[in-house]
Every structure is written in C-alpha cells, then in structure tokens.
PDB file of C-alpha atoms in Angstrom:
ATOM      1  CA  UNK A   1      66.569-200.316 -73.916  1.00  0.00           C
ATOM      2  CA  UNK A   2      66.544-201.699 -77.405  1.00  0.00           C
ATOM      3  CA  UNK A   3      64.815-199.310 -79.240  1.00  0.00           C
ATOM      4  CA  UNK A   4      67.711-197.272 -79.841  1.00  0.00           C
ATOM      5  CA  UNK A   5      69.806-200.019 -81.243  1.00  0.00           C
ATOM      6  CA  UNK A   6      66.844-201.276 -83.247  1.00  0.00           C
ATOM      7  CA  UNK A   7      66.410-197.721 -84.813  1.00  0.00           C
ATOM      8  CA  UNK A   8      69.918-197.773 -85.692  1.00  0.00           C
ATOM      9  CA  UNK A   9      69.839-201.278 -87.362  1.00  0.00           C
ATOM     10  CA  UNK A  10      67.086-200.308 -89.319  1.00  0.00           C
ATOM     11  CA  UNK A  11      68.537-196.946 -90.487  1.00  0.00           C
ATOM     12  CA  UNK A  12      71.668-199.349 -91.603  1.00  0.00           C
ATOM     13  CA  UNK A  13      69.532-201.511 -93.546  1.00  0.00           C
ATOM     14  CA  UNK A  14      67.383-198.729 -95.058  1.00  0.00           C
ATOM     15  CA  UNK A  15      70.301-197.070 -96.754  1.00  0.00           C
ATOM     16  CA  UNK A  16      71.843-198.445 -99.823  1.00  0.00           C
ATOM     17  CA  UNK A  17      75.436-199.497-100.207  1.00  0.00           C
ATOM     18  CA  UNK A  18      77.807-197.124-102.039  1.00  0.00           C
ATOM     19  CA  UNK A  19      77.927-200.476-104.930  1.00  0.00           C
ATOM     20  CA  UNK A  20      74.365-199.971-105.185  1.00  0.00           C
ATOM     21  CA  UNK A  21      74.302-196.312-105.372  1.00  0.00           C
ATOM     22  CA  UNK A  22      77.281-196.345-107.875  1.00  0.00           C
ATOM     23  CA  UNK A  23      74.596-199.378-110.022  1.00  0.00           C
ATOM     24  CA  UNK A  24      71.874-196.738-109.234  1.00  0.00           C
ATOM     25  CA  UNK A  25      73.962-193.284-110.895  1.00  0.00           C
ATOM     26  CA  UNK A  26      74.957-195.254-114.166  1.00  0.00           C
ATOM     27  CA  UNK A  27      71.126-196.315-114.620  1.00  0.00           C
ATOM     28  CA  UNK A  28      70.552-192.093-113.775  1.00  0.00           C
ATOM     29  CA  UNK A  29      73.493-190.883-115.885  1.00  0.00           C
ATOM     30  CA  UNK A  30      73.875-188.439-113.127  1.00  0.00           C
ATOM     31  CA  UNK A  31      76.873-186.819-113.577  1.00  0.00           C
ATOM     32  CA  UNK A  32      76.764-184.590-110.086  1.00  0.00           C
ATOM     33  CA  UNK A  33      75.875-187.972-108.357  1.00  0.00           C
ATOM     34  CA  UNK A  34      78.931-189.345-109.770  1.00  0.00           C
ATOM     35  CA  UNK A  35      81.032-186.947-108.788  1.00  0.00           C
ATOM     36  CA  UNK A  36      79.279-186.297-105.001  1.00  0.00           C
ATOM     37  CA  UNK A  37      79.571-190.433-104.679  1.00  0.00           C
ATOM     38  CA  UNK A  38      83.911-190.238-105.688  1.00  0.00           C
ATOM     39  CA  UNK A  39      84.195-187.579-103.382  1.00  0.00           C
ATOM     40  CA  UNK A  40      82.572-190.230-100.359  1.00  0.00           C
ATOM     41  CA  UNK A  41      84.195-193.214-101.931  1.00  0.00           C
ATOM     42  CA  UNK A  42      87.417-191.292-101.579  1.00  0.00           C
ATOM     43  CA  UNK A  43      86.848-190.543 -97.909  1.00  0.00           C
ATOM     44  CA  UNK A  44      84.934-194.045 -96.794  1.00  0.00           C
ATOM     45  CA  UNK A  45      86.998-196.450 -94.688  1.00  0.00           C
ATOM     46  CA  UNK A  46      83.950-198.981 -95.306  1.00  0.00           C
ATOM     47  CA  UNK A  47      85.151-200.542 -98.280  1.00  0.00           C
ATOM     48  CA  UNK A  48      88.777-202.413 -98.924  1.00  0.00           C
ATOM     49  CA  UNK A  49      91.275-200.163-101.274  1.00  0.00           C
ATOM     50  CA  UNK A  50      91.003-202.749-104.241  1.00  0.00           C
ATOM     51  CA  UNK A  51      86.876-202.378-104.086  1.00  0.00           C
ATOM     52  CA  UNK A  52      87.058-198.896-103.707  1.00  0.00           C
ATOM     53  CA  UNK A  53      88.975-198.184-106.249  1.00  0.00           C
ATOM     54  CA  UNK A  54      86.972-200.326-108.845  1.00  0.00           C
ATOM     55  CA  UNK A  55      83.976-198.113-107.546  1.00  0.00           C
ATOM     56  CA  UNK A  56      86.044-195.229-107.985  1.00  0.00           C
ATOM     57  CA  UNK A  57      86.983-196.282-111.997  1.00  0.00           C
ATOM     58  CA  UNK A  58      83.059-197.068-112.596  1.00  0.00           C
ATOM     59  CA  UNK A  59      81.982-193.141-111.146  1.00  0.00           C
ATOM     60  CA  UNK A  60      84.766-191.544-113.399  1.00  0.00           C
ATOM     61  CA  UNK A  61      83.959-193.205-116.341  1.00  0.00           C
ATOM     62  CA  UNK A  62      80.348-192.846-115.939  1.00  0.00           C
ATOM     63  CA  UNK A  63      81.483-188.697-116.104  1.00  0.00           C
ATOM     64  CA  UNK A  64      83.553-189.462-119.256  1.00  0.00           C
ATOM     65  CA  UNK A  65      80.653-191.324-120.974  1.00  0.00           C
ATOM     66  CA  UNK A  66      77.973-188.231-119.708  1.00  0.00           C
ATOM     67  CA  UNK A  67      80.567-186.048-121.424  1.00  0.00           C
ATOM     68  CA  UNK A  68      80.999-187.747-124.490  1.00  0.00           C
ATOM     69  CA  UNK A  69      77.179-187.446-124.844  1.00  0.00           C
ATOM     70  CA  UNK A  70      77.933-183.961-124.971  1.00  0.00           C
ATOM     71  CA  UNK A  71      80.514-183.917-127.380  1.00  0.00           C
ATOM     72  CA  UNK A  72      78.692-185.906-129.774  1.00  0.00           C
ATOM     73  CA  UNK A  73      75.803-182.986-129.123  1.00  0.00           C
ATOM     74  CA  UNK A  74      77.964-180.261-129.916  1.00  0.00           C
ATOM     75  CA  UNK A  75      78.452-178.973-133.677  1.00  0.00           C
ATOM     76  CA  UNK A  76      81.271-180.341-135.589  1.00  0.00           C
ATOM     77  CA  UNK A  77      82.070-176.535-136.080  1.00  0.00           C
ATOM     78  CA  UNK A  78      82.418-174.983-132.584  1.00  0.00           C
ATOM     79  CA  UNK A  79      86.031-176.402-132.072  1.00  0.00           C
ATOM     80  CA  UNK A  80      86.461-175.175-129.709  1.00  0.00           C
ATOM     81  CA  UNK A  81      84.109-176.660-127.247  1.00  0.00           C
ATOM     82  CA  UNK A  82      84.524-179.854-128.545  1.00  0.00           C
ATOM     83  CA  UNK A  83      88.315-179.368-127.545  1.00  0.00           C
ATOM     84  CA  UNK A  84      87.466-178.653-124.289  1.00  0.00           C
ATOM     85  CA  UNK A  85      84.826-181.074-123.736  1.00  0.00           C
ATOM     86  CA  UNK A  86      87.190-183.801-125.515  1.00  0.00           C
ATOM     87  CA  UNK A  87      90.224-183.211-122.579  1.00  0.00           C
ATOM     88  CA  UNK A  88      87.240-183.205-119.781  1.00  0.00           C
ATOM     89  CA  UNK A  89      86.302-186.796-121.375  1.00  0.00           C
ATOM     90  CA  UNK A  90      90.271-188.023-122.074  1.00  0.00           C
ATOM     91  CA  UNK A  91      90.352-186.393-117.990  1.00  0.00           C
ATOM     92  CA  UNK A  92      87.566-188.479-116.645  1.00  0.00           C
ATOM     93  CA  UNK A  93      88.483-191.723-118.636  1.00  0.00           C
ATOM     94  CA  UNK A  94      92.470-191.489-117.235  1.00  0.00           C
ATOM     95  CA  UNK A  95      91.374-190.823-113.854  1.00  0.00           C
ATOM     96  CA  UNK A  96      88.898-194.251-114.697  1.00  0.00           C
ATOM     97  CA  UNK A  97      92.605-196.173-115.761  1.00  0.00           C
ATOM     98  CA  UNK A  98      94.519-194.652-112.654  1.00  0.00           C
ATOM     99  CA  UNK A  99      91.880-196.248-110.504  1.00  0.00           C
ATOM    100  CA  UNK A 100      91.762-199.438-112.170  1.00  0.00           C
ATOM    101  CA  UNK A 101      95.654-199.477-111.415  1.00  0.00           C
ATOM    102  CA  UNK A 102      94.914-201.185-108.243  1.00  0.00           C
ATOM    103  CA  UNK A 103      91.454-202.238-108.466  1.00  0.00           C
ATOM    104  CA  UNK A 104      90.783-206.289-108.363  1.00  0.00           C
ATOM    105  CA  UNK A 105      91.582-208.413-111.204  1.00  0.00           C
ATOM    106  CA  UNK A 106      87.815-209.403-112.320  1.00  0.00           C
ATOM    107  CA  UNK A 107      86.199-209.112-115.426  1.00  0.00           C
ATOM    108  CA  UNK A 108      84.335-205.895-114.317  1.00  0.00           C
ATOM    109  CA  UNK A 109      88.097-204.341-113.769  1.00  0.00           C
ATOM    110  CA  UNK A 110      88.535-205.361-117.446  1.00  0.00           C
ATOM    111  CA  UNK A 111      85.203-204.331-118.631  1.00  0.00           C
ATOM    112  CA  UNK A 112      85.613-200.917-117.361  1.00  0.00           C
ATOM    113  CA  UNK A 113      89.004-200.805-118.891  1.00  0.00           C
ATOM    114  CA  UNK A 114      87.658-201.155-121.951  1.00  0.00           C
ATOM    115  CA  UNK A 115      84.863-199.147-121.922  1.00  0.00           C
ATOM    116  CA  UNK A 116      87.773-195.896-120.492  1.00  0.00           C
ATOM    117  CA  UNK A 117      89.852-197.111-123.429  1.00  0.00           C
ATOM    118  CA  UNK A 118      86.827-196.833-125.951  1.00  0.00           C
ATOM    119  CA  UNK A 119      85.464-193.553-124.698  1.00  0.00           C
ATOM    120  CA  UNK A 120      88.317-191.953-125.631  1.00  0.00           C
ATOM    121  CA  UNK A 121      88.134-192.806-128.850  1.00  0.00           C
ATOM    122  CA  UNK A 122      86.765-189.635-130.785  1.00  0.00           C
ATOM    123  CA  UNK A 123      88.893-189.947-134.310  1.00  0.00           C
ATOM    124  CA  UNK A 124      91.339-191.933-136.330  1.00  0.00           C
ATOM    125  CA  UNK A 125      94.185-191.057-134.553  1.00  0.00           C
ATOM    126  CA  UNK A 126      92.645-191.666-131.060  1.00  0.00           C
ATOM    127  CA  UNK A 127      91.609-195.052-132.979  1.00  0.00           C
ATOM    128  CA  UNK A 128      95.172-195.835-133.738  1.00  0.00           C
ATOM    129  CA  UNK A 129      96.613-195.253-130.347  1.00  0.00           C
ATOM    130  CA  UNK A 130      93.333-196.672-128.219  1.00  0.00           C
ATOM    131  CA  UNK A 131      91.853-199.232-129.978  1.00  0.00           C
ATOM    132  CA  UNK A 132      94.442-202.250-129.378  1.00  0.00           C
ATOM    133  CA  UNK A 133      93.914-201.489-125.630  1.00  0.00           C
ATOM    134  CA  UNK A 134      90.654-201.558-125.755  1.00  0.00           C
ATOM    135  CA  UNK A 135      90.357-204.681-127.783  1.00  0.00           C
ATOM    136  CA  UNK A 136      92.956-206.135-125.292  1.00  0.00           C
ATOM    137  CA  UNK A 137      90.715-205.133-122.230  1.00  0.00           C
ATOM    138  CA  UNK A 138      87.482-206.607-123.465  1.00  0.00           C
ATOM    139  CA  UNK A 139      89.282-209.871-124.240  1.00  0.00           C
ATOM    140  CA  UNK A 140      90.474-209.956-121.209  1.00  0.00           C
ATOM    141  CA  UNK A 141      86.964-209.477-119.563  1.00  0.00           C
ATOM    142  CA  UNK A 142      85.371-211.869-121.611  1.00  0.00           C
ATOM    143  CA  UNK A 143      88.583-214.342-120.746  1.00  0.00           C
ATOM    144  CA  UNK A 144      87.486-214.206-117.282  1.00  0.00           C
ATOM    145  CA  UNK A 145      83.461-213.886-117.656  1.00  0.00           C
ATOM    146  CA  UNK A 146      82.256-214.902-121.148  1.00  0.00           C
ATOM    147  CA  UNK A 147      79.062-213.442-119.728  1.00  0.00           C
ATOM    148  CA  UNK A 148      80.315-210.570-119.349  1.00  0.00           C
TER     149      UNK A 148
END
C-alpha cells in the first residue's frame, strides 16, 4: 500500500516552507500573517534555533515596518496616536534585535539589523541614538554580501 505514503509526500511537497511563507508575508505586508507565522515559528521544532530566530527577527520587523506605515498616515497633530503607534513600532523592532541576538552571522542577520535600527528612527533624537547602529549594521551586511 503506497498510496498513503505517496499522498503524504505530496501533501509535504505541496506546502510551502515557513522561509517561503515568511518571503511570501513581506511581499503581502500582512501584518496578521506575520504575527500567526511567529506564533508557529515559535512552536516549530522543524527549523534549528539560529534559523528560527532569523525568521523570527524578519516577521517582527515586517510588523514594525506595517506600523510605521501607519504612523507616517496619522496627523502630525493627534499625539497621541502617534505615541502609541511609535512604542508598538520601537516594540516590534526590539523584539526584531532580541531575535537577531542569536540568529546566524550572515549578511541577512545584518541587513535586518539595520533595517530594526532604521525603523525606529522617527526624529532627531531617535536619529542621534539609532543612526550609528544602523550605519554599523548595513556595513556590516554589505562587508559580508556586497550584493546585499
């Protein structure tokens, strides 16, 4: 009886891997993706810690960049908002860093960096505490891809 086994091969096949679905949510900027696809990246035993956790970075930073859309949306005069939407993005972008902690020593590791660095980033003072990190991040990625 092979059928069964063939069934379940092809099922296998026919879903996408989480990488791909992580590629597949940044493309969507699906923010309820993102967080649906952290949630099973936290609890998959599929992946190695170090890939996981890059994975991980690229979902809550994908959330800090659908936020910051938002921000930049809202009117300079409901403060308010833009308070509270500013410590959901400065959230999503630390929980991005705190992943990246352990998360492989690539380019992409460094790109991400960079990008959590730079989405936090919403005035001069923010400028003056981020933007050497950031800086340092990218030049790190590029170090290790020029491509990149």
């Amino acid at each position: 009886m092979m059928i069964p086994f063939v069934f379940a091969a092809v099922s296998l096949m026919a879903e996408p891997s989480l990488a791909a679905r992580v590629d597949a949510m940044e493309r969507q900027y699906d923010i309820a993706q993102a967080e649906l696809l952290a949630k099973e990246l936290r609890l998959t035993a599929q992946l190695d810690a170090s890939e996981r956790n890059l994975l991980l970075a690229r979902c809550a930073l994908n959330v800090a960049e659908i936020k910051r859309i938002d921000f930049e949306r809202t009117p300079t005069e409901d403060r308010a908002q833009r308070q509270a939407i500013g410590k959901a993005i400065d959230a999503a972008a630390d929980e991005a860093l705190s992943d990246l902690a352990n998360a492989p020593e690539t380019s992409e590791t460094w790109r991400v960096r960079a990008d959590a660095y730079g989405v936090k980033i919403r005035s001069n003072y923010q400028a003056q505490r981020y933007h050497k990190d950031m800086e340092d991040a990218t030049a790190r990625a590029r170090a290790l891809d020029p491509k990149n």
